[in-house]
Amino acid sequence: MSSGFRLTLLICALLSWSAPAVGFAQGGSQALTLTPAFVEAGSPELIRVEAPPSAQLEGEWLGRKLQFFRSRDGRAWFALAGVDVEAPVGPSDLKVSVRLAGGEVRELSRTVEIHPAHYRTEALNVPPKFVQPGPEALKEIEAQRLLKARVFGASAPQPEWTGNFRAPVAAQPTDSFGVRRMFNGKLASIHTGMDFRAHMGTVVRAANSGTVVLARPLYYEGNCVIIDHGLGLFTLSMHFSRIDVKEGQHVVQGQPLGLSGATGRVTGPHLHWAVRWQGANLDPAKLLRLNLGQAR
Ligand SMILES: [Zn+2]
């Protein structure tokens, strides 16, 4: 074999190894994009992957499994994910692998820098039973913790939402997500939702379509409604004066869930609205700003 022929073989081998598959043009970083591109602790992220419809996608980020679905126009794959408010800042590995119809597997992994979000600290006063619950209350809280773990442990295998999420009430939102709260000068906790200044009895609506997976009174949350939007994404509404939906009921975007109130651990009437994805607490204000129309 001449050296010239061997060189040609080598070049062909390299070309076939790096040549893009049909319908999977650019490869590399262009095939995997995040919106918003500037990633902060607490931020929801829409992950877009260019891959053919026949491909199978798997992914993992910050110890959570990414579940992809095809976009409405069929041109790309998406996963709606996010970074927990308490996630460590710095570089993180976002791993995505694409198995093409022919069996070839492509790794589209990249390093994503997580930037700190700067949240305030505030002091609040609530009735003592919410800071130092008695033995009966502790039993109730523990049973409800298990109930919530069960609720969050199962989610629809397809996205049930369509288009952008909309604010659940016609009331002034507050910049309250991520705030470190001191209750009665003792207990510190991170506020993992967004409070709306909703007067007693304001209609609270489904921010997007999904299934009601919890609709009942809880110790801290008061009258609480949790909606499963599929693929591990949930929205939670708390402190209702009245609940108008039932567990297991399918709801569409804008459908009334109940009336706002002041039940549970509160200092007054308001709506506490929260977003969770696979146990990560995400900033609801950022979810409301996310343009999801390109995905579904
Ligand atoms: Zn709140």
CSV table of C-alpha atoms and ligand atoms in Angstrom, one decimal:
chain,number,residue,atom,x,y,z
A,1,MET,CA,0.0,0.0,0.0
A,2,SER,CA,1.5,3.4,-1.0
A,3,SER,CA,1.7,6.1,1.6
A,4,GLY,CA,-0.5,8.3,-0.7
A,5,PHE,CA,-3.3,5.7,-0.6
A,6,ARG,CA,-3.0,5.3,3.1
A,7,LEU,CA,-3.3,9.1,3.5
A,8,THR,CA,-6.4,9.1,1.4
A,9,LEU,CA,-8.0,6.4,3.5
A,10,LEU,CA,-7.2,8.3,6.7
A,11,ILE,CA,-8.8,11.5,5.3
A,12,CYS,CA,-11.9,9.5,4.3
A,13,ALA,CA,-12.1,8.0,7.8
A,14,LEU,CA,-11.9,11.5,9.4
A,15,LEU,CA,-14.5,12.9,7.0
A,16,SER,CA,-17.0,10.1,7.7
A,17,TRP,CA,-16.4,10.5,11.4
A,18,SER,CA,-17.0,14.2,11.5
A,19,ALA,CA,-19.5,14.6,8.6
A,20,PRO,CA,-22.9,15.8,9.8
A,21,ALA,CA,-25.8,13.4,9.6
A,22,VAL,CA,-28.8,14.3,7.4
A,23,GLY,CA,-31.0,17.0,9.1
A,24,PHE,CA,-28.5,17.5,11.9
A,25,ALA,CA,-26.5,20.2,10.2
A,26,GLN,CA,-24.1,22.3,12.3
A,27,GLY,CA,-23.3,20.1,15.3
A,28,GLY,CA,-21.2,21.4,18.1
A,29,SER,CA,-22.5,24.3,20.2
A,30,GLN,CA,-25.0,25.5,17.7
A,31,ALA,CA,-27.0,22.3,18.0
A,32,LEU,CA,-27.6,23.0,21.7
A,33,THR,CA,-28.9,26.3,23.0
A,34,LEU,CA,-30.2,27.7,26.3
A,35,THR,CA,-32.8,30.5,26.8
A,36,PRO,CA,-32.1,32.7,28.7
A,37,ALA,CA,-28.4,32.4,27.6
A,38,PHE,CA,-27.3,34.1,30.9
A,39,VAL,CA,-28.0,31.4,33.5
A,40,GLU,CA,-28.6,32.4,37.1
A,41,ALA,CA,-29.5,30.4,40.2
A,42,GLY,CA,-33.3,30.1,40.2
A,43,SER,CA,-33.7,30.5,36.5
A,44,PRO,CA,-35.9,28.4,34.3
A,45,GLU,CA,-34.2,27.4,31.1
A,46,LEU,CA,-35.6,26.3,27.7
A,47,ILE,CA,-33.1,23.9,26.2
A,48,ARG,CA,-33.2,23.5,22.4
A,49,VAL,CA,-31.5,20.7,20.5
A,50,GLU,CA,-31.3,20.4,16.8
A,51,ALA,CA,-31.7,16.7,15.9
A,52,PRO,CA,-33.8,14.7,13.5
A,53,PRO,CA,-37.3,13.6,14.4
A,54,SER,CA,-36.2,10.0,14.4
A,55,ALA,CA,-33.5,10.6,17.0
A,56,GLN,CA,-33.7,9.6,20.7
A,57,LEU,CA,-32.5,12.2,23.2
A,58,GLU,CA,-31.2,11.8,26.7
A,59,GLY,CA,-29.8,14.5,29.0
A,60,GLU,CA,-28.7,15.3,32.5
A,61,TRP,CA,-28.0,18.6,34.3
A,62,LEU,CA,-27.2,19.3,37.9
A,63,GLY,CA,-28.3,15.7,38.9
A,64,ARG,CA,-31.6,16.0,37.1
A,65,LYS,CA,-32.8,14.2,34.1
A,66,LEU,CA,-33.8,16.2,31.0
A,67,GLN,CA,-36.8,15.0,29.2
A,68,PHE,CA,-37.1,16.2,25.6
A,69,PHE,CA,-40.2,16.7,23.4
A,70,ARG,CA,-40.5,17.7,19.7
A,71,SER,CA,-41.4,21.3,18.9
A,72,ARG,CA,-44.8,22.1,17.4
A,73,ASP,CA,-43.2,22.8,14.0
A,74,GLY,CA,-41.2,19.6,14.3
A,75,ARG,CA,-37.9,21.4,13.6
A,76,ALA,CA,-36.2,20.9,17.0
A,77,TRP,CA,-36.3,19.1,20.4
A,78,PHE,CA,-36.9,21.0,23.6
A,79,ALA,CA,-36.7,20.5,27.4
A,80,LEU,CA,-38.1,22.9,29.9
A,81,ALA,CA,-35.7,22.8,32.8
A,82,GLY,CA,-34.0,25.1,35.3
A,83,VAL,CA,-31.5,25.8,38.1
A,84,ASP,CA,-32.6,25.6,41.7
A,85,VAL,CA,-32.5,28.8,43.7
A,86,GLU,CA,-29.9,27.3,46.0
A,87,ALA,CA,-27.7,25.6,43.3
A,88,PRO,CA,-24.0,26.3,43.7
A,89,VAL,CA,-22.7,29.0,41.4
A,90,GLY,CA,-19.9,28.3,38.9
A,91,PRO,CA,-19.4,25.9,36.0
A,92,SER,CA,-21.9,23.0,35.6
A,93,ASP,CA,-21.9,20.1,33.1
A,94,LEU,CA,-25.0,19.9,30.8
A,95,LYS,CA,-24.9,16.5,29.1
A,96,VAL,CA,-27.1,15.7,26.1
A,97,SER,CA,-26.7,12.6,24.0
A,98,VAL,CA,-28.5,12.1,20.7
A,99,ARG,CA,-28.9,8.6,19.3
A,100,LEU,CA,-29.6,8.8,15.6
A,101,ALA,CA,-31.8,6.3,13.8
A,102,GLY,CA,-28.7,4.5,12.4
A,103,GLY,CA,-27.5,3.9,16.0
A,104,GLU,CA,-24.8,6.5,16.0
A,105,VAL,CA,-24.6,8.5,19.3
A,106,ARG,CA,-23.6,12.1,19.4
A,107,GLU,CA,-22.6,13.9,22.6
A,108,LEU,CA,-23.7,17.5,22.8
A,109,SER,CA,-22.3,18.3,26.2
A,110,ARG,CA,-21.2,21.7,27.3
A,111,THR,CA,-20.2,23.6,30.4
A,112,VAL,CA,-22.8,26.1,31.6
A,113,GLU,CA,-21.7,28.9,34.0
A,114,ILE,CA,-24.3,29.4,36.8
A,115,HIS,CA,-24.3,33.1,37.9
A,116,PRO,CA,-25.4,34.2,41.4
A,117,ALA,CA,-28.7,35.9,41.7
A,118,HIS,CA,-28.7,38.5,44.5
A,119,TYR,CA,-31.6,38.1,46.9
A,120,ARG,CA,-32.6,40.3,49.9
A,121,THR,CA,-33.1,39.3,53.5
A,122,GLU,CA,-36.2,40.4,55.4
A,123,ALA,CA,-37.7,39.9,58.8
A,124,LEU,CA,-41.3,38.8,59.4
A,125,ASN,CA,-43.6,38.2,62.3
A,126,VAL,CA,-46.1,35.3,62.2
A,127,PRO,CA,-48.1,33.5,64.9
A,128,PRO,CA,-45.7,31.4,67.1
A,129,LYS,CA,-47.3,28.0,66.1
A,130,PHE,CA,-45.7,28.5,62.6
A,131,VAL,CA,-42.2,28.9,64.1
A,132,GLN,CA,-42.3,26.3,66.8
A,133,PRO,CA,-45.1,23.8,65.9
A,134,GLY,CA,-46.3,21.6,68.7
A,135,PRO,CA,-46.1,17.7,68.6
A,136,GLU,CA,-49.5,17.3,66.9
A,137,ALA,CA,-48.6,19.9,64.3
A,138,LEU,CA,-45.2,18.2,63.7
A,139,LYS,CA,-47.0,14.9,63.0
A,140,GLU,CA,-49.3,16.7,60.6
A,141,ILE,CA,-46.4,18.5,58.9
A,142,GLU,CA,-44.5,15.2,58.5
A,143,ALA,CA,-47.5,13.5,56.9
A,144,GLN,CA,-47.9,16.4,54.5
A,145,ARG,CA,-44.2,16.3,53.6
A,146,LEU,CA,-44.6,12.7,52.6
A,147,LEU,CA,-47.8,13.5,50.6
A,148,LYS,CA,-46.0,16.3,48.7
A,149,ALA,CA,-43.1,14.0,48.0
A,150,ARG,CA,-45.5,11.5,46.5
A,151,VAL,CA,-47.2,14.3,44.4
A,152,PHE,CA,-43.9,15.6,43.1
A,153,GLY,CA,-42.6,12.1,42.5
A,154,ALA,CA,-45.0,11.5,39.5
A,155,SER,CA,-45.6,13.7,36.5
A,156,ALA,CA,-47.3,13.3,33.1
A,157,PRO,CA,-45.0,11.8,30.5
A,158,GLN,CA,-45.7,14.6,28.0
A,159,PRO,CA,-45.8,18.3,28.4
A,160,GLU,CA,-49.4,19.4,29.1
A,161,TRP,CA,-48.7,23.1,28.8
A,162,THR,CA,-49.0,25.2,25.6
A,163,GLY,CA,-47.4,28.5,24.8
A,164,ASN,CA,-46.3,31.0,27.5
A,165,PHE,CA,-47.3,30.8,31.1
A,166,ARG,CA,-49.5,33.6,32.3
A,167,ALA,CA,-49.8,35.3,35.7
A,168,PRO,CA,-52.3,33.4,37.9
A,169,VAL,CA,-54.0,36.6,39.2
A,170,ALA,CA,-54.8,40.2,38.2
A,171,ALA,CA,-52.8,41.6,41.1
A,172,GLN,CA,-49.5,43.4,41.6
A,173,PRO,CA,-46.6,41.0,41.7
A,174,THR,CA,-43.8,41.5,44.3
A,175,ASP,CA,-40.0,40.9,43.9
A,176,SER,CA,-40.1,38.3,46.6
A,177,PHE,CA,-38.6,35.1,45.1
A,178,GLY,CA,-35.3,34.0,46.7
A,179,VAL,CA,-35.6,36.4,49.7
A,180,ARG,CA,-34.0,35.0,52.9
A,181,ARG,CA,-36.7,35.3,55.6
A,182,MET,CA,-36.3,35.5,59.3
A,183,PHE,CA,-39.5,34.4,61.0
A,184,ASN,CA,-40.0,36.1,64.4
A,185,GLY,CA,-36.2,36.6,64.5
A,186,LYS,CA,-35.6,32.8,64.7
A,187,LEU,CA,-36.2,30.6,61.8
A,188,ALA,CA,-34.5,31.4,58.5
A,189,SER,CA,-35.9,30.1,55.2
A,190,ILE,CA,-35.6,31.0,51.6
A,191,HIS,CA,-38.8,32.2,50.0
A,192,THR,CA,-39.2,29.9,47.0
A,193,GLY,CA,-42.2,31.5,45.4
A,194,MET,CA,-43.6,34.8,44.2
A,195,ASP,CA,-46.2,36.8,46.2
A,196,PHE,CA,-48.9,38.7,44.5
A,197,ARG,CA,-50.8,41.4,46.4
A,198,ALA,CA,-54.1,39.7,45.8
A,199,HIS,CA,-57.0,41.0,48.0
A,200,MET,CA,-59.1,38.4,49.8
A,201,GLY,CA,-61.4,36.6,47.3
A,202,THR,CA,-59.5,37.4,44.1
A,203,VAL,CA,-59.9,34.7,41.4
A,204,VAL,CA,-56.8,32.6,40.9
A,205,ARG,CA,-56.3,31.0,37.5
A,206,ALA,CA,-54.3,28.2,36.0
A,207,ALA,CA,-51.1,29.7,34.6
A,208,ASN,CA,-51.1,27.0,31.9
A,209,SER,CA,-52.8,23.7,31.1
A,210,GLY,CA,-52.2,20.7,33.3
A,211,THR,CA,-53.7,18.3,35.8
A,212,VAL,CA,-54.6,19.2,39.4
A,213,VAL,CA,-52.6,16.8,41.5
A,214,LEU,CA,-53.2,18.4,45.0
A,215,ALA,CA,-56.2,20.5,46.1
A,216,ARG,CA,-56.5,20.6,49.9
A,217,PRO,CA,-55.5,22.4,53.1
A,218,LEU,CA,-51.9,22.1,54.3
A,219,TYR,CA,-50.3,23.4,57.5
A,220,TYR,CA,-47.9,26.0,56.1
A,221,GLU,CA,-49.4,26.4,52.6
A,222,GLY,CA,-53.0,26.8,53.8
A,223,ASN,CA,-55.5,25.9,51.1
A,224,CYS,CA,-53.2,24.8,48.3
A,225,VAL,CA,-53.5,23.8,44.6
A,226,ILE,CA,-50.7,22.1,42.7
A,227,ILE,CA,-50.9,21.6,38.9
A,228,ASP,CA,-48.7,19.1,37.1
A,229,HIS,CA,-47.8,20.5,33.7
A,230,GLY,CA,-45.9,17.3,32.7
A,231,LEU,CA,-42.2,16.2,32.5
A,232,GLY,CA,-41.6,17.2,36.1
A,233,LEU,CA,-42.9,20.8,35.9
A,234,PHE,CA,-45.4,21.9,38.6
A,235,THR,CA,-47.0,25.2,39.6
A,236,LEU,CA,-48.2,25.7,43.2
A,237,SER,CA,-50.8,28.3,44.5
A,238,MET,CA,-51.2,28.8,48.2
A,239,HIS,CA,-53.3,30.5,51.0
A,240,PHE,CA,-56.6,30.2,49.1
A,241,SER,CA,-59.8,31.2,51.0
A,242,ARG,CA,-61.7,28.7,48.7
A,243,ILE,CA,-60.6,25.9,46.4
A,244,ASP,CA,-62.8,25.3,43.3
A,245,VAL,CA,-61.0,22.4,41.6
A,246,LYS,CA,-60.6,18.7,42.5
A,247,GLU,CA,-57.6,16.4,42.5
A,248,GLY,CA,-57.3,14.6,39.2
A,249,GLN,CA,-59.1,17.3,37.3
A,250,HIS,CA,-57.6,18.6,34.0
A,251,VAL,CA,-57.5,22.4,33.8
A,252,VAL,CA,-56.8,24.7,30.8
A,253,GLN,CA,-54.9,27.9,30.9
A,254,GLY,CA,-57.0,30.7,32.6
A,255,GLN,CA,-59.4,28.3,34.3
A,256,PRO,CA,-60.4,29.5,37.8
A,257,LEU,CA,-58.7,27.4,40.6
A,258,GLY,CA,-60.3,29.2,43.6
A,259,LEU,CA,-60.2,32.4,45.5
A,260,SER,CA,-57.1,34.0,47.1
A,261,GLY,CA,-57.0,34.3,50.9
A,262,ALA,CA,-54.9,34.2,54.0
A,263,THR,CA,-54.8,30.5,55.1
A,264,GLY,CA,-51.6,28.9,56.4
A,265,ARG,CA,-48.4,30.7,57.4
A,266,VAL,CA,-49.2,34.2,56.3
A,267,THR,CA,-49.0,37.8,57.6
A,268,GLY,CA,-52.1,38.8,55.5
A,269,PRO,CA,-54.1,38.0,52.4
A,270,HIS,CA,-52.0,37.3,49.2
A,271,LEU,CA,-51.3,34.7,46.6
A,272,HIS,CA,-48.0,32.7,46.9
A,273,TRP,CA,-47.3,31.2,43.6
A,274,ALA,CA,-44.3,28.8,43.0
A,275,VAL,CA,-42.7,26.9,40.2
A,276,ARG,CA,-40.9,23.5,40.7
A,277,TRP,CA,-39.1,21.4,38.2
A,278,GLN,CA,-37.9,18.0,39.5
A,279,GLY,CA,-37.5,19.4,43.0
A,280,ALA,CA,-35.8,22.6,41.8
A,281,ASN,CA,-37.4,25.8,43.0
A,282,LEU,CA,-37.5,28.2,40.0
A,283,ASP,CA,-38.2,31.9,39.8
A,284,PRO,CA,-41.9,32.3,38.6
A,285,ALA,CA,-41.3,35.8,37.3
A,286,LYS,CA,-38.6,34.4,35.0
A,287,LEU,CA,-41.0,31.6,33.8
A,288,LEU,CA,-43.6,34.3,32.9
A,289,ARG,CA,-41.0,36.1,30.8
A,290,LEU,CA,-39.9,33.0,29.0
A,291,ASN,CA,-41.1,32.9,25.3
A,292,LEU,CA,-42.2,29.3,24.9
A,293,GLY,CA,-44.2,29.7,21.7
A,294,GLN,CA,-41.4,28.3,19.6
A,295,ALA,CA,-41.5,25.1,21.6
A,296,ARG,CA,-45.2,24.3,21.8
B,1,ZN,ZN,-45.0,33.7,49.7
